[in-house]
Amino acid sequence: MKGKNLLSIQDLSAKEIEQVLNLADALKRDQKAGKGREILHGKTLAMIFAKPSTRTRVSFETGMTQLGGHALYLGTDDLQLGRGETIADTARTLSRYVDVIMARLFKHQDAVEFAKHSSVPVINGLTDLHHPCQTLGDLETIREHLGKLKGIKVSWVGDGNNVCNSLMLGCSLVGANFSIACPAGFEPPAEVISQAKKNATKSGSKIEVQPDPVKAVADADVIYTDVWVSMGQEGETKKRVEVLKKYQLNADLVKKAKSRVIVMHCLPAKRGFEITDEVIDGSHSVVWDQAENRMHAQKAILVSVLT
Ligand code: CP
Ligand code: NVA
């Protein structure tokens, strides 16, 4: 994977995903054992943020420190990008200084444009369409809790958003079944669904998109949800809350899944909306493991694209 961009989880093969997860587990074990692995000594990561972040920012920055490298936080308003310098010129310039770039931008096409003009690997830290780093941390978490990915059933309840797109593609690559319940008009883009179905013919997973949450969670090993209003959609809040309120992940819905189902959320959560306090703080929830695993998975991505 040396020199590769990670703009979508689809940029990786099933084998590469497995390699990243194995490396993430090994780096996690070493970190827990207090064994430093300064594999990226002298390397610099530039992190560009056009939107706020808690997990992505802190996990990338801390991960880079643990690997012996350095991370730079660059808010878009602090860069000349905020005054109109083009994405292409910013990419050309930054890649003369740093070894790898992580970017959280609004439009996915802007991340594609950035990568086109960068001479160093570009990692997508979330766009309106994809969140591949989240998916790698999530697959690591699922494997840690359930022992496998192939053949399990992952259910998504709520908005078919960026996190859903990446998770669906990731599951379809590794052979996990993916069942989405979302209201009409809130489904993932048709091209993402058809790519997932294409992946599924190879991996053997089943992909289902329909409107009934109870049907989606039946026999589920994992139930996943995310906010109803993603960053950049604040103007649609009233309409989204109205349409999506039937999709709340609450204790009644959890009871319809397997008794040992795990509950996931990429965070930040809007408690009382897409998920209740009882569920996010309850015994099925693995959300803090998920947040932690972002760091281990991203350390593995950094090592994989740089060495
Ligand atoms: N899940 C996630 O990407 O969180 P942040 O927005 O806090 O980075
Ligand atoms: N779907 C959310 C994820 C945040 C990590 C958003 O894009 O705002």
mmCIF file of C-alpha atoms and ligand atoms in Angstrom:
data_model
loop_
_atom_site.group_PDB
_atom_site.id
_atom_site.type_symbol
_atom_site.label_atom_id
_atom_site.label_comp_id
_atom_site.label_asym_id
_atom_site.label_seq_id
_atom_site.Cartn_x
_atom_site.Cartn_y
_atom_site.Cartn_z
ATOM 1 C CA MET A 1 0.000 0.000 0.000
ATOM 2 C CA LYS A 2 3.057 2.307 0.006
ATOM 3 C CA GLY A 3 2.255 5.628 -1.678
ATOM 4 C CA LYS A 4 -1.469 4.842 -1.946
ATOM 5 C CA ASN A 5 -4.300 7.322 -1.315
ATOM 6 C CA LEU A 6 -7.209 6.334 0.916
ATOM 7 C CA LEU A 7 -10.156 8.382 -0.312
ATOM 8 C CA SER A 8 -12.732 5.615 -0.137
ATOM 9 C CA ILE A 9 -12.600 2.185 1.516
ATOM 10 C CA GLN A 10 -13.120 0.950 -2.045
ATOM 11 C CA ASP A 11 -9.478 1.971 -2.712
ATOM 12 C CA LEU A 12 -8.464 -1.113 -0.696
ATOM 13 C CA SER A 13 -8.888 -4.771 -1.571
ATOM 14 C CA ALA A 14 -10.308 -7.246 0.958
ATOM 15 C CA LYS A 15 -6.761 -8.483 1.488
ATOM 16 C CA GLU A 16 -5.408 -4.980 2.134
ATOM 17 C CA ILE A 17 -8.216 -4.333 4.633
ATOM 18 C CA GLU A 18 -7.260 -7.501 6.479
ATOM 19 C CA GLN A 19 -3.589 -6.474 6.491
ATOM 20 C CA VAL A 20 -4.452 -3.037 7.920
ATOM 21 C CA LEU A 21 -6.637 -4.634 10.630
ATOM 22 C CA ASN A 22 -3.894 -7.101 11.559
ATOM 23 C CA LEU A 23 -1.333 -4.305 11.793
ATOM 24 C CA ALA A 24 -3.784 -2.195 13.831
ATOM 25 C CA ASP A 25 -4.201 -5.075 16.303
ATOM 26 C CA ALA A 26 -0.422 -5.518 16.571
ATOM 27 C CA LEU A 27 0.158 -1.784 17.118
ATOM 28 C CA LYS A 28 -2.605 -1.779 19.728
ATOM 29 C CA ARG A 29 -1.029 -4.698 21.592
ATOM 30 C CA ASP A 30 2.376 -2.985 21.566
ATOM 31 C CA GLN A 31 0.951 0.296 22.784
ATOM 32 C CA LYS A 32 -0.904 -1.456 25.630
ATOM 33 C CA ALA A 33 2.310 -3.275 26.558
ATOM 34 C CA GLY A 34 4.174 0.049 26.666
ATOM 35 C CA LYS A 35 6.357 -0.949 23.721
ATOM 36 C CA GLY A 36 7.067 2.116 21.595
ATOM 37 C CA ARG A 37 7.316 1.605 17.834
ATOM 38 C CA GLU A 38 8.744 4.790 16.382
ATOM 39 C CA ILE A 39 8.355 3.556 12.815
ATOM 40 C CA LEU A 40 7.585 7.027 11.438
ATOM 41 C CA HIS A 41 10.438 8.922 13.074
ATOM 42 C CA GLY A 42 11.071 12.176 11.179
ATOM 43 C CA LYS A 43 7.828 11.963 9.155
ATOM 44 C CA THR A 44 5.225 14.752 9.128
ATOM 45 C CA LEU A 45 1.462 14.440 8.684
ATOM 46 C CA ALA A 46 -0.524 17.537 7.640
ATOM 47 C CA MET A 47 -4.134 17.442 8.831
ATOM 48 C CA ILE A 48 -6.518 19.774 7.016
ATOM 49 C CA PHE A 49 -9.884 20.402 8.648
ATOM 50 C CA ALA A 50 -12.736 22.248 6.940
ATOM 51 C CA LYS A 51 -15.156 20.930 9.614
ATOM 52 C CA PRO A 52 -14.863 20.364 13.374
ATOM 53 C CA SER A 53 -13.507 17.099 14.799
ATOM 54 C CA THR A 54 -12.757 15.520 18.154
ATOM 55 C CA ARG A 55 -11.879 11.902 17.366
ATOM 56 C CA THR A 56 -10.254 12.220 13.940
ATOM 57 C CA ARG A 57 -8.040 15.112 14.979
ATOM 58 C CA VAL A 58 -6.909 13.738 18.324
ATOM 59 C CA SER A 59 -6.507 10.121 17.190
ATOM 60 C CA PHE A 60 -4.425 11.059 14.127
ATOM 61 C CA GLU A 61 -2.273 13.517 16.060
ATOM 62 C CA THR A 62 -1.697 11.187 19.013
ATOM 63 C CA GLY A 63 -1.137 8.218 16.727
ATOM 64 C CA MET A 64 1.518 10.111 14.790
ATOM 65 C CA THR A 65 3.259 11.092 18.051
ATOM 66 C CA GLN A 66 3.242 7.460 19.219
ATOM 67 C CA LEU A 67 4.858 6.434 15.924
ATOM 68 C CA GLY A 68 7.655 8.976 16.434
ATOM 69 C CA GLY A 69 6.389 11.427 13.800
ATOM 70 C CA HIS A 70 4.847 14.880 13.874
ATOM 71 C CA ALA A 71 1.326 16.070 13.005
ATOM 72 C CA LEU A 72 0.299 19.579 11.964
ATOM 73 C CA TYR A 73 -3.272 20.822 12.499
ATOM 74 C CA LEU A 74 -4.360 23.104 9.655
ATOM 75 C CA GLY A 75 -7.856 24.588 9.813
ATOM 76 C CA THR A 76 -8.937 25.694 6.337
ATOM 77 C CA ASP A 77 -9.416 29.262 7.591
ATOM 78 C CA ASP A 78 -5.796 29.354 8.771
ATOM 79 C CA LEU A 79 -4.586 28.341 5.321
ATOM 80 C CA GLN A 80 -4.573 30.554 2.221
ATOM 81 C CA LEU A 81 -7.179 28.033 0.995
ATOM 82 C CA GLY A 82 -9.659 30.039 3.105
ATOM 83 C CA ARG A 83 -8.753 33.157 1.071
ATOM 84 C CA GLY A 84 -9.181 31.495 -2.284
ATOM 85 C CA GLU A 85 -5.898 29.686 -3.031
ATOM 86 C CA THR A 86 -6.961 26.670 -5.045
ATOM 87 C CA ILE A 87 -7.114 23.105 -3.772
ATOM 88 C CA ALA A 88 -4.649 22.087 -6.486
ATOM 89 C CA ASP A 89 -2.071 24.724 -5.483
ATOM 90 C CA THR A 90 -2.488 23.896 -1.784
ATOM 91 C CA ALA A 91 -1.904 20.202 -2.529
ATOM 92 C CA ARG A 92 1.147 20.936 -4.702
ATOM 93 C CA THR A 93 2.654 23.147 -1.985
ATOM 94 C CA LEU A 94 1.946 21.004 1.078
ATOM 95 C CA SER A 95 3.258 17.882 -0.572
ATOM 96 C CA ARG A 96 6.649 19.603 -1.023
ATOM 97 C CA TYR A 97 6.912 19.788 2.801
ATOM 98 C CA VAL A 98 5.126 16.855 4.386
ATOM 99 C CA ASP A 99 5.104 13.079 3.919
ATOM 100 C CA VAL A 100 1.362 12.396 4.131
ATOM 101 C CA ILE A 101 -1.827 14.479 4.229
ATOM 102 C CA MET A 102 -5.141 13.810 5.971
ATOM 103 C CA ALA A 103 -8.011 16.022 4.824
ATOM 104 C CA ARG A 104 -11.539 16.508 6.187
ATOM 105 C CA LEU A 105 -13.374 18.452 3.478
ATOM 106 C CA PHE A 106 -17.008 19.028 2.584
ATOM 107 C CA LYS A 107 -17.276 17.796 -0.995
ATOM 108 C CA HIS A 108 -15.816 14.410 -1.845
ATOM 109 C CA GLN A 109 -14.817 15.771 -5.242
ATOM 110 C CA ASP A 110 -12.542 18.265 -3.445
ATOM 111 C CA ALA A 111 -10.692 15.377 -1.787
ATOM 112 C CA VAL A 112 -10.324 13.711 -5.200
ATOM 113 C CA GLU A 113 -9.004 16.994 -6.643
ATOM 114 C CA PHE A 114 -6.600 17.372 -3.711
ATOM 115 C CA ALA A 115 -5.216 13.864 -4.190
ATOM 116 C CA LYS A 116 -4.822 14.425 -7.930
ATOM 117 C CA HIS A 117 -2.368 17.275 -7.286
ATOM 118 C CA SER A 118 -0.581 15.864 -4.236
ATOM 119 C CA SER A 119 2.671 13.985 -4.661
ATOM 120 C CA VAL A 120 2.270 12.334 -1.223
ATOM 121 C CA PRO A 121 -0.511 9.987 -0.019
ATOM 122 C CA VAL A 122 -3.841 11.623 0.847
ATOM 123 C CA ILE A 123 -6.132 10.096 3.470
ATOM 124 C CA ASN A 124 -9.798 11.099 3.607
ATOM 125 C CA GLY A 125 -10.731 12.159 7.152
ATOM 126 C CA LEU A 126 -14.440 12.407 6.134
ATOM 127 C CA THR A 127 -16.260 14.000 3.214
ATOM 128 C CA ASP A 128 -19.977 14.247 2.449
ATOM 129 C CA LEU A 129 -19.696 10.846 0.727
ATOM 130 C CA HIS A 130 -17.156 8.683 2.593
ATOM 131 C CA HIS A 131 -15.423 8.117 5.944
ATOM 132 C CA PRO A 132 -12.984 5.245 5.295
ATOM 133 C CA CYS A 133 -10.904 5.705 8.489
ATOM 134 C CA GLN A 134 -14.088 5.264 10.510
ATOM 135 C CA THR A 135 -14.845 2.019 8.687
ATOM 136 C CA LEU A 136 -11.398 0.567 9.365
ATOM 137 C CA GLY A 137 -11.692 1.373 13.089
ATOM 138 C CA ASP A 138 -15.211 -0.091 13.053
ATOM 139 C CA LEU A 139 -14.191 -3.325 11.326
ATOM 140 C CA GLU A 140 -11.363 -3.678 13.848
ATOM 141 C CA THR A 141 -13.883 -3.206 16.671
ATOM 142 C CA ILE A 142 -16.361 -5.702 15.221
ATOM 143 C CA ARG A 143 -13.644 -8.318 14.722
ATOM 144 C CA GLU A 144 -12.387 -7.733 18.263
ATOM 145 C CA HIS A 145 -15.866 -8.279 19.745
ATOM 146 C CA LEU A 146 -17.267 -10.979 17.453
ATOM 147 C CA GLY A 147 -14.064 -12.742 16.396
ATOM 148 C CA LYS A 148 -14.865 -12.551 12.672
ATOM 149 C CA LEU A 149 -16.319 -10.435 9.881
ATOM 150 C CA LYS A 150 -17.358 -12.979 7.255
ATOM 151 C CA GLY A 151 -21.008 -14.009 7.453
ATOM 152 C CA ILE A 152 -22.038 -11.692 10.303
ATOM 153 C CA LYS A 153 -25.026 -9.362 9.929
ATOM 154 C CA VAL A 154 -24.452 -5.626 10.328
ATOM 155 C CA SER A 155 -27.621 -3.482 10.451
ATOM 156 C CA TRP A 156 -27.714 0.229 9.812
ATOM 157 C CA VAL A 157 -30.688 2.219 11.098
ATOM 158 C CA GLY A 158 -31.281 5.869 10.134
ATOM 159 C CA ASP A 159 -29.767 8.208 7.579
ATOM 160 C CA GLY A 160 -27.912 6.552 4.682
ATOM 161 C CA ASN A 161 -24.979 8.954 5.063
ATOM 162 C CA ASN A 162 -21.189 9.079 4.570
ATOM 163 C CA VAL A 163 -20.465 6.700 7.476
ATOM 164 C CA CYS A 164 -23.126 4.296 6.149
ATOM 165 C CA ASN A 165 -21.661 4.409 2.622
ATOM 166 C CA SER A 166 -18.166 3.485 3.794
ATOM 167 C CA LEU A 167 -19.367 0.807 6.199
ATOM 168 C CA MET A 168 -21.576 -0.773 3.510
ATOM 169 C CA LEU A 169 -18.666 -0.857 1.052
ATOM 170 C CA GLY A 170 -16.311 -2.185 3.741
ATOM 171 C CA CYS A 171 -18.736 -4.945 4.772
ATOM 172 C CA SER A 172 -19.353 -5.911 1.153
ATOM 173 C CA LEU A 173 -15.594 -6.228 0.570
ATOM 174 C CA VAL A 174 -14.896 -8.417 3.608
ATOM 175 C CA GLY A 175 -17.992 -10.648 3.300
ATOM 176 C CA ALA A 176 -20.174 -9.244 6.098
ATOM 177 C CA ASN A 177 -23.899 -8.914 5.360
ATOM 178 C CA PHE A 178 -25.246 -5.357 5.483
ATOM 179 C CA SER A 179 -28.890 -4.476 6.003
ATOM 180 C CA ILE A 180 -29.988 -0.831 5.918
ATOM 181 C CA ALA A 181 -33.270 0.587 7.180
ATOM 182 C CA CYS A 182 -33.753 4.179 6.117
ATOM 183 C CA PRO A 183 -36.716 6.271 4.981
ATOM 184 C CA ALA A 184 -37.381 6.850 1.281
ATOM 185 C CA GLY A 185 -35.151 9.638 0.039
ATOM 186 C CA PHE A 186 -32.479 8.986 2.697
ATOM 187 C CA GLU A 187 -30.908 5.927 1.091
ATOM 188 C CA PRO A 188 -27.203 5.877 0.185
ATOM 189 C CA PRO A 189 -26.465 7.042 -3.396
ATOM 190 C CA ALA A 190 -27.445 4.476 -6.048
ATOM 191 C CA GLU A 191 -23.849 4.169 -7.288
ATOM 192 C CA VAL A 192 -22.583 3.287 -3.792
ATOM 193 C CA ILE A 193 -25.281 0.610 -3.405
ATOM 194 C CA SER A 194 -24.479 -0.854 -6.797
ATOM 195 C CA GLN A 195 -20.725 -0.890 -6.026
ATOM 196 C CA ALA A 196 -21.479 -2.687 -2.736
ATOM 197 C CA LYS A 197 -23.665 -5.240 -4.564
ATOM 198 C CA LYS A 198 -20.880 -5.777 -7.084
ATOM 199 C CA ASN A 199 -18.366 -6.353 -4.252
ATOM 200 C CA ALA A 200 -20.869 -8.709 -2.635
ATOM 201 C CA THR A 201 -20.974 -11.022 -5.645
ATOM 202 C CA LYS A 202 -17.264 -11.662 -5.005
ATOM 203 C CA SER A 203 -17.243 -11.758 -1.186
ATOM 204 C CA GLY A 204 -20.538 -13.601 -0.717
ATOM 205 C CA SER A 205 -22.147 -10.932 1.455
ATOM 206 C CA LYS A 206 -25.808 -9.888 1.189
ATOM 207 C CA ILE A 207 -26.761 -6.207 0.822
ATOM 208 C CA GLU A 208 -30.293 -5.100 1.645
ATOM 209 C CA VAL A 209 -31.782 -1.568 1.578
ATOM 210 C CA GLN A 210 -35.384 -1.139 2.750
ATOM 211 C CA PRO A 211 -37.436 1.123 5.054
ATOM 212 C CA ASP A 212 -38.303 -1.129 8.048
ATOM 213 C CA PRO A 213 -35.967 -0.904 11.118
ATOM 214 C CA VAL A 214 -37.388 -4.059 12.734
ATOM 215 C CA LYS A 215 -36.729 -6.064 9.574
ATOM 216 C CA ALA A 216 -33.190 -4.650 9.332
ATOM 217 C CA VAL A 217 -32.218 -5.597 12.883
ATOM 218 C CA ALA A 218 -33.719 -9.124 12.870
ATOM 219 C CA ASP A 219 -30.862 -11.558 13.657
ATOM 220 C CA ALA A 220 -28.355 -8.710 13.657
ATOM 221 C CA ASP A 221 -24.925 -9.164 15.217
ATOM 222 C CA VAL A 222 -24.252 -5.432 15.006
ATOM 223 C CA ILE A 223 -26.629 -2.447 14.995
ATOM 224 C CA TYR A 224 -25.133 0.843 13.894
ATOM 225 C CA THR A 225 -26.554 4.337 13.788
ATOM 226 C CA ASP A 226 -25.304 7.893 13.260
ATOM 227 C CA VAL A 227 -26.645 11.441 13.537
ATOM 228 C CA TRP A 228 -29.662 12.440 11.476
ATOM 229 C CA VAL A 229 -28.077 15.789 10.593
ATOM 230 C CA SER A 230 -24.506 15.549 9.314
ATOM 231 C CA MET A 231 -22.079 18.461 9.223
ATOM 232 C CA GLY A 232 -23.160 20.804 6.446
ATOM 233 C CA GLN A 233 -26.854 19.767 6.619
ATOM 234 C CA GLU A 234 -27.836 22.003 9.541
ATOM 235 C CA GLY A 235 -30.380 23.894 7.371
ATOM 236 C CA GLU A 236 -32.397 20.647 6.972
ATOM 237 C CA THR A 237 -32.578 19.843 10.703
ATOM 238 C CA LYS A 238 -36.348 20.219 11.150
ATOM 239 C CA LYS A 239 -37.248 18.076 8.135
ATOM 240 C CA ARG A 240 -34.659 15.411 8.946
ATOM 241 C CA VAL A 241 -35.714 15.022 12.590
ATOM 242 C CA GLU A 242 -39.354 14.717 11.513
ATOM 243 C CA VAL A 243 -38.687 12.024 8.889
ATOM 244 C CA LEU A 244 -36.057 10.083 10.843
ATOM 245 C CA LYS A 245 -37.668 9.979 14.298
ATOM 246 C CA LYS A 246 -39.170 6.530 13.607
ATOM 247 C CA TYR A 247 -35.608 5.268 13.207
ATOM 248 C CA GLN A 248 -34.420 5.903 16.756
ATOM 249 C CA LEU A 249 -32.144 3.203 18.159
ATOM 250 C CA ASN A 250 -33.837 2.517 21.490
ATOM 251 C CA ALA A 251 -34.073 -0.452 23.871
ATOM 252 C CA ASP A 252 -37.165 -1.875 22.097
ATOM 253 C CA LEU A 253 -35.321 -2.040 18.794
ATOM 254 C CA VAL A 254 -32.205 -3.593 20.368
ATOM 255 C CA LYS A 255 -34.441 -6.396 21.760
ATOM 256 C CA LYS A 256 -35.396 -7.370 18.187
ATOM 257 C CA ALA A 257 -31.781 -8.279 17.321
ATOM 258 C CA LYS A 258 -29.650 -11.210 18.555
ATOM 259 C CA SER A 259 -29.386 -11.260 22.337
ATOM 260 C CA ARG A 260 -25.622 -10.578 22.198
ATOM 261 C CA VAL A 261 -25.827 -7.841 19.546
ATOM 262 C CA ILE A 262 -23.278 -5.038 19.757
ATOM 263 C CA VAL A 263 -24.394 -1.430 19.310
ATOM 264 C CA MET A 264 -22.165 0.992 17.424
ATOM 265 C CA HIS A 265 -22.103 4.728 16.704
ATOM 266 C CA CYS A 266 -19.241 6.652 15.110
ATOM 267 C CA LEU A 267 -19.865 9.598 17.468
ATOM 268 C CA PRO A 268 -20.537 12.410 18.119
ATOM 269 C CA ALA A 269 -24.031 11.247 19.145
ATOM 270 C CA LYS A 270 -27.109 13.402 19.474
ATOM 271 C CA ARG A 271 -28.478 11.608 22.528
ATOM 272 C CA GLY A 272 -32.258 11.371 22.635
ATOM 273 C CA PHE A 273 -32.490 11.610 18.845
ATOM 274 C CA GLU A 274 -30.900 8.769 16.832
ATOM 275 C CA ILE A 275 -29.942 6.862 19.988
ATOM 276 C CA THR A 276 -31.216 6.869 23.561
ATOM 277 C CA ASP A 277 -29.014 7.291 26.649
ATOM 278 C CA GLU A 278 -30.123 3.844 27.771
ATOM 279 C CA VAL A 279 -28.739 2.206 24.624
ATOM 280 C CA ILE A 280 -25.533 4.183 24.162
ATOM 281 C CA ASP A 281 -24.660 3.753 27.845
ATOM 282 C CA GLY A 282 -26.028 0.185 28.015
ATOM 283 C CA SER A 283 -24.370 -3.229 28.037
ATOM 284 C CA HIS A 284 -24.536 -3.754 24.240
ATOM 285 C CA SER A 285 -22.711 -0.532 23.424
ATOM 286 C CA VAL A 286 -19.089 -0.653 22.212
ATOM 287 C CA VAL A 287 -18.848 3.015 21.198
ATOM 288 C CA TRP A 288 -15.790 3.827 23.341
ATOM 289 C CA ASP A 289 -13.859 0.854 21.943
ATOM 290 C CA GLN A 290 -14.784 2.164 18.509
ATOM 291 C CA ALA A 291 -13.481 5.641 19.326
ATOM 292 C CA GLU A 292 -10.229 4.158 20.639
ATOM 293 C CA ASN A 293 -9.762 1.884 17.648
ATOM 294 C CA ARG A 294 -9.822 4.865 15.295
ATOM 295 C CA MET A 295 -6.317 5.587 16.564
ATOM 296 C CA HIS A 296 -4.972 2.048 16.151
ATOM 297 C CA ALA A 297 -6.491 1.682 12.676
ATOM 298 C CA GLN A 298 -5.155 5.051 11.544
ATOM 299 C CA LYS A 299 -1.670 4.265 12.858
ATOM 300 C CA ALA A 300 -1.851 1.148 10.685
ATOM 301 C CA ILE A 301 -2.959 3.218 7.668
ATOM 302 C CA LEU A 302 -0.101 5.711 8.176
ATOM 303 C CA VAL A 303 2.485 2.941 8.466
ATOM 304 C CA SER A 304 1.019 1.148 5.427
ATOM 305 C CA VAL A 305 1.086 4.155 3.085
ATOM 306 C CA LEU A 306 4.472 5.433 4.291
ATOM 307 C CA THR A 307 6.695 2.371 4.620
HETATM 308 N N1 CP B 1 -16.327 9.852 14.253
HETATM 309 C C1 CP B 1 -15.636 10.968 13.945
HETATM 310 O O1 CP B 1 -15.066 11.116 12.863
HETATM 311 O O2 CP B 1 -15.605 11.894 14.948
HETATM 312 P P1 CP B 1 -15.036 13.374 14.866
HETATM 313 O O3 CP B 1 -15.977 14.189 14.010
HETATM 314 O O4 CP B 1 -15.013 13.845 16.294
HETATM 315 O O5 CP B 1 -13.668 13.340 14.255
HETATM 316 N N1 NVA B 2 -22.283 11.672 9.475
HETATM 317 C C1 NVA B 2 -21.555 12.533 10.384
HETATM 318 C C2 NVA B 2 -20.345 11.829 10.881
HETATM 319 C C3 NVA B 2 -19.499 12.618 11.852
HETATM 320 C C4 NVA B 2 -18.270 11.873 12.269
HETATM 321 C C5 NVA B 2 -21.203 13.836 9.693
HETATM 322 O O1 NVA B 2 -20.787 13.809 8.524
HETATM 323 O O2 NVA B 2 -21.334 14.895 10.316
#
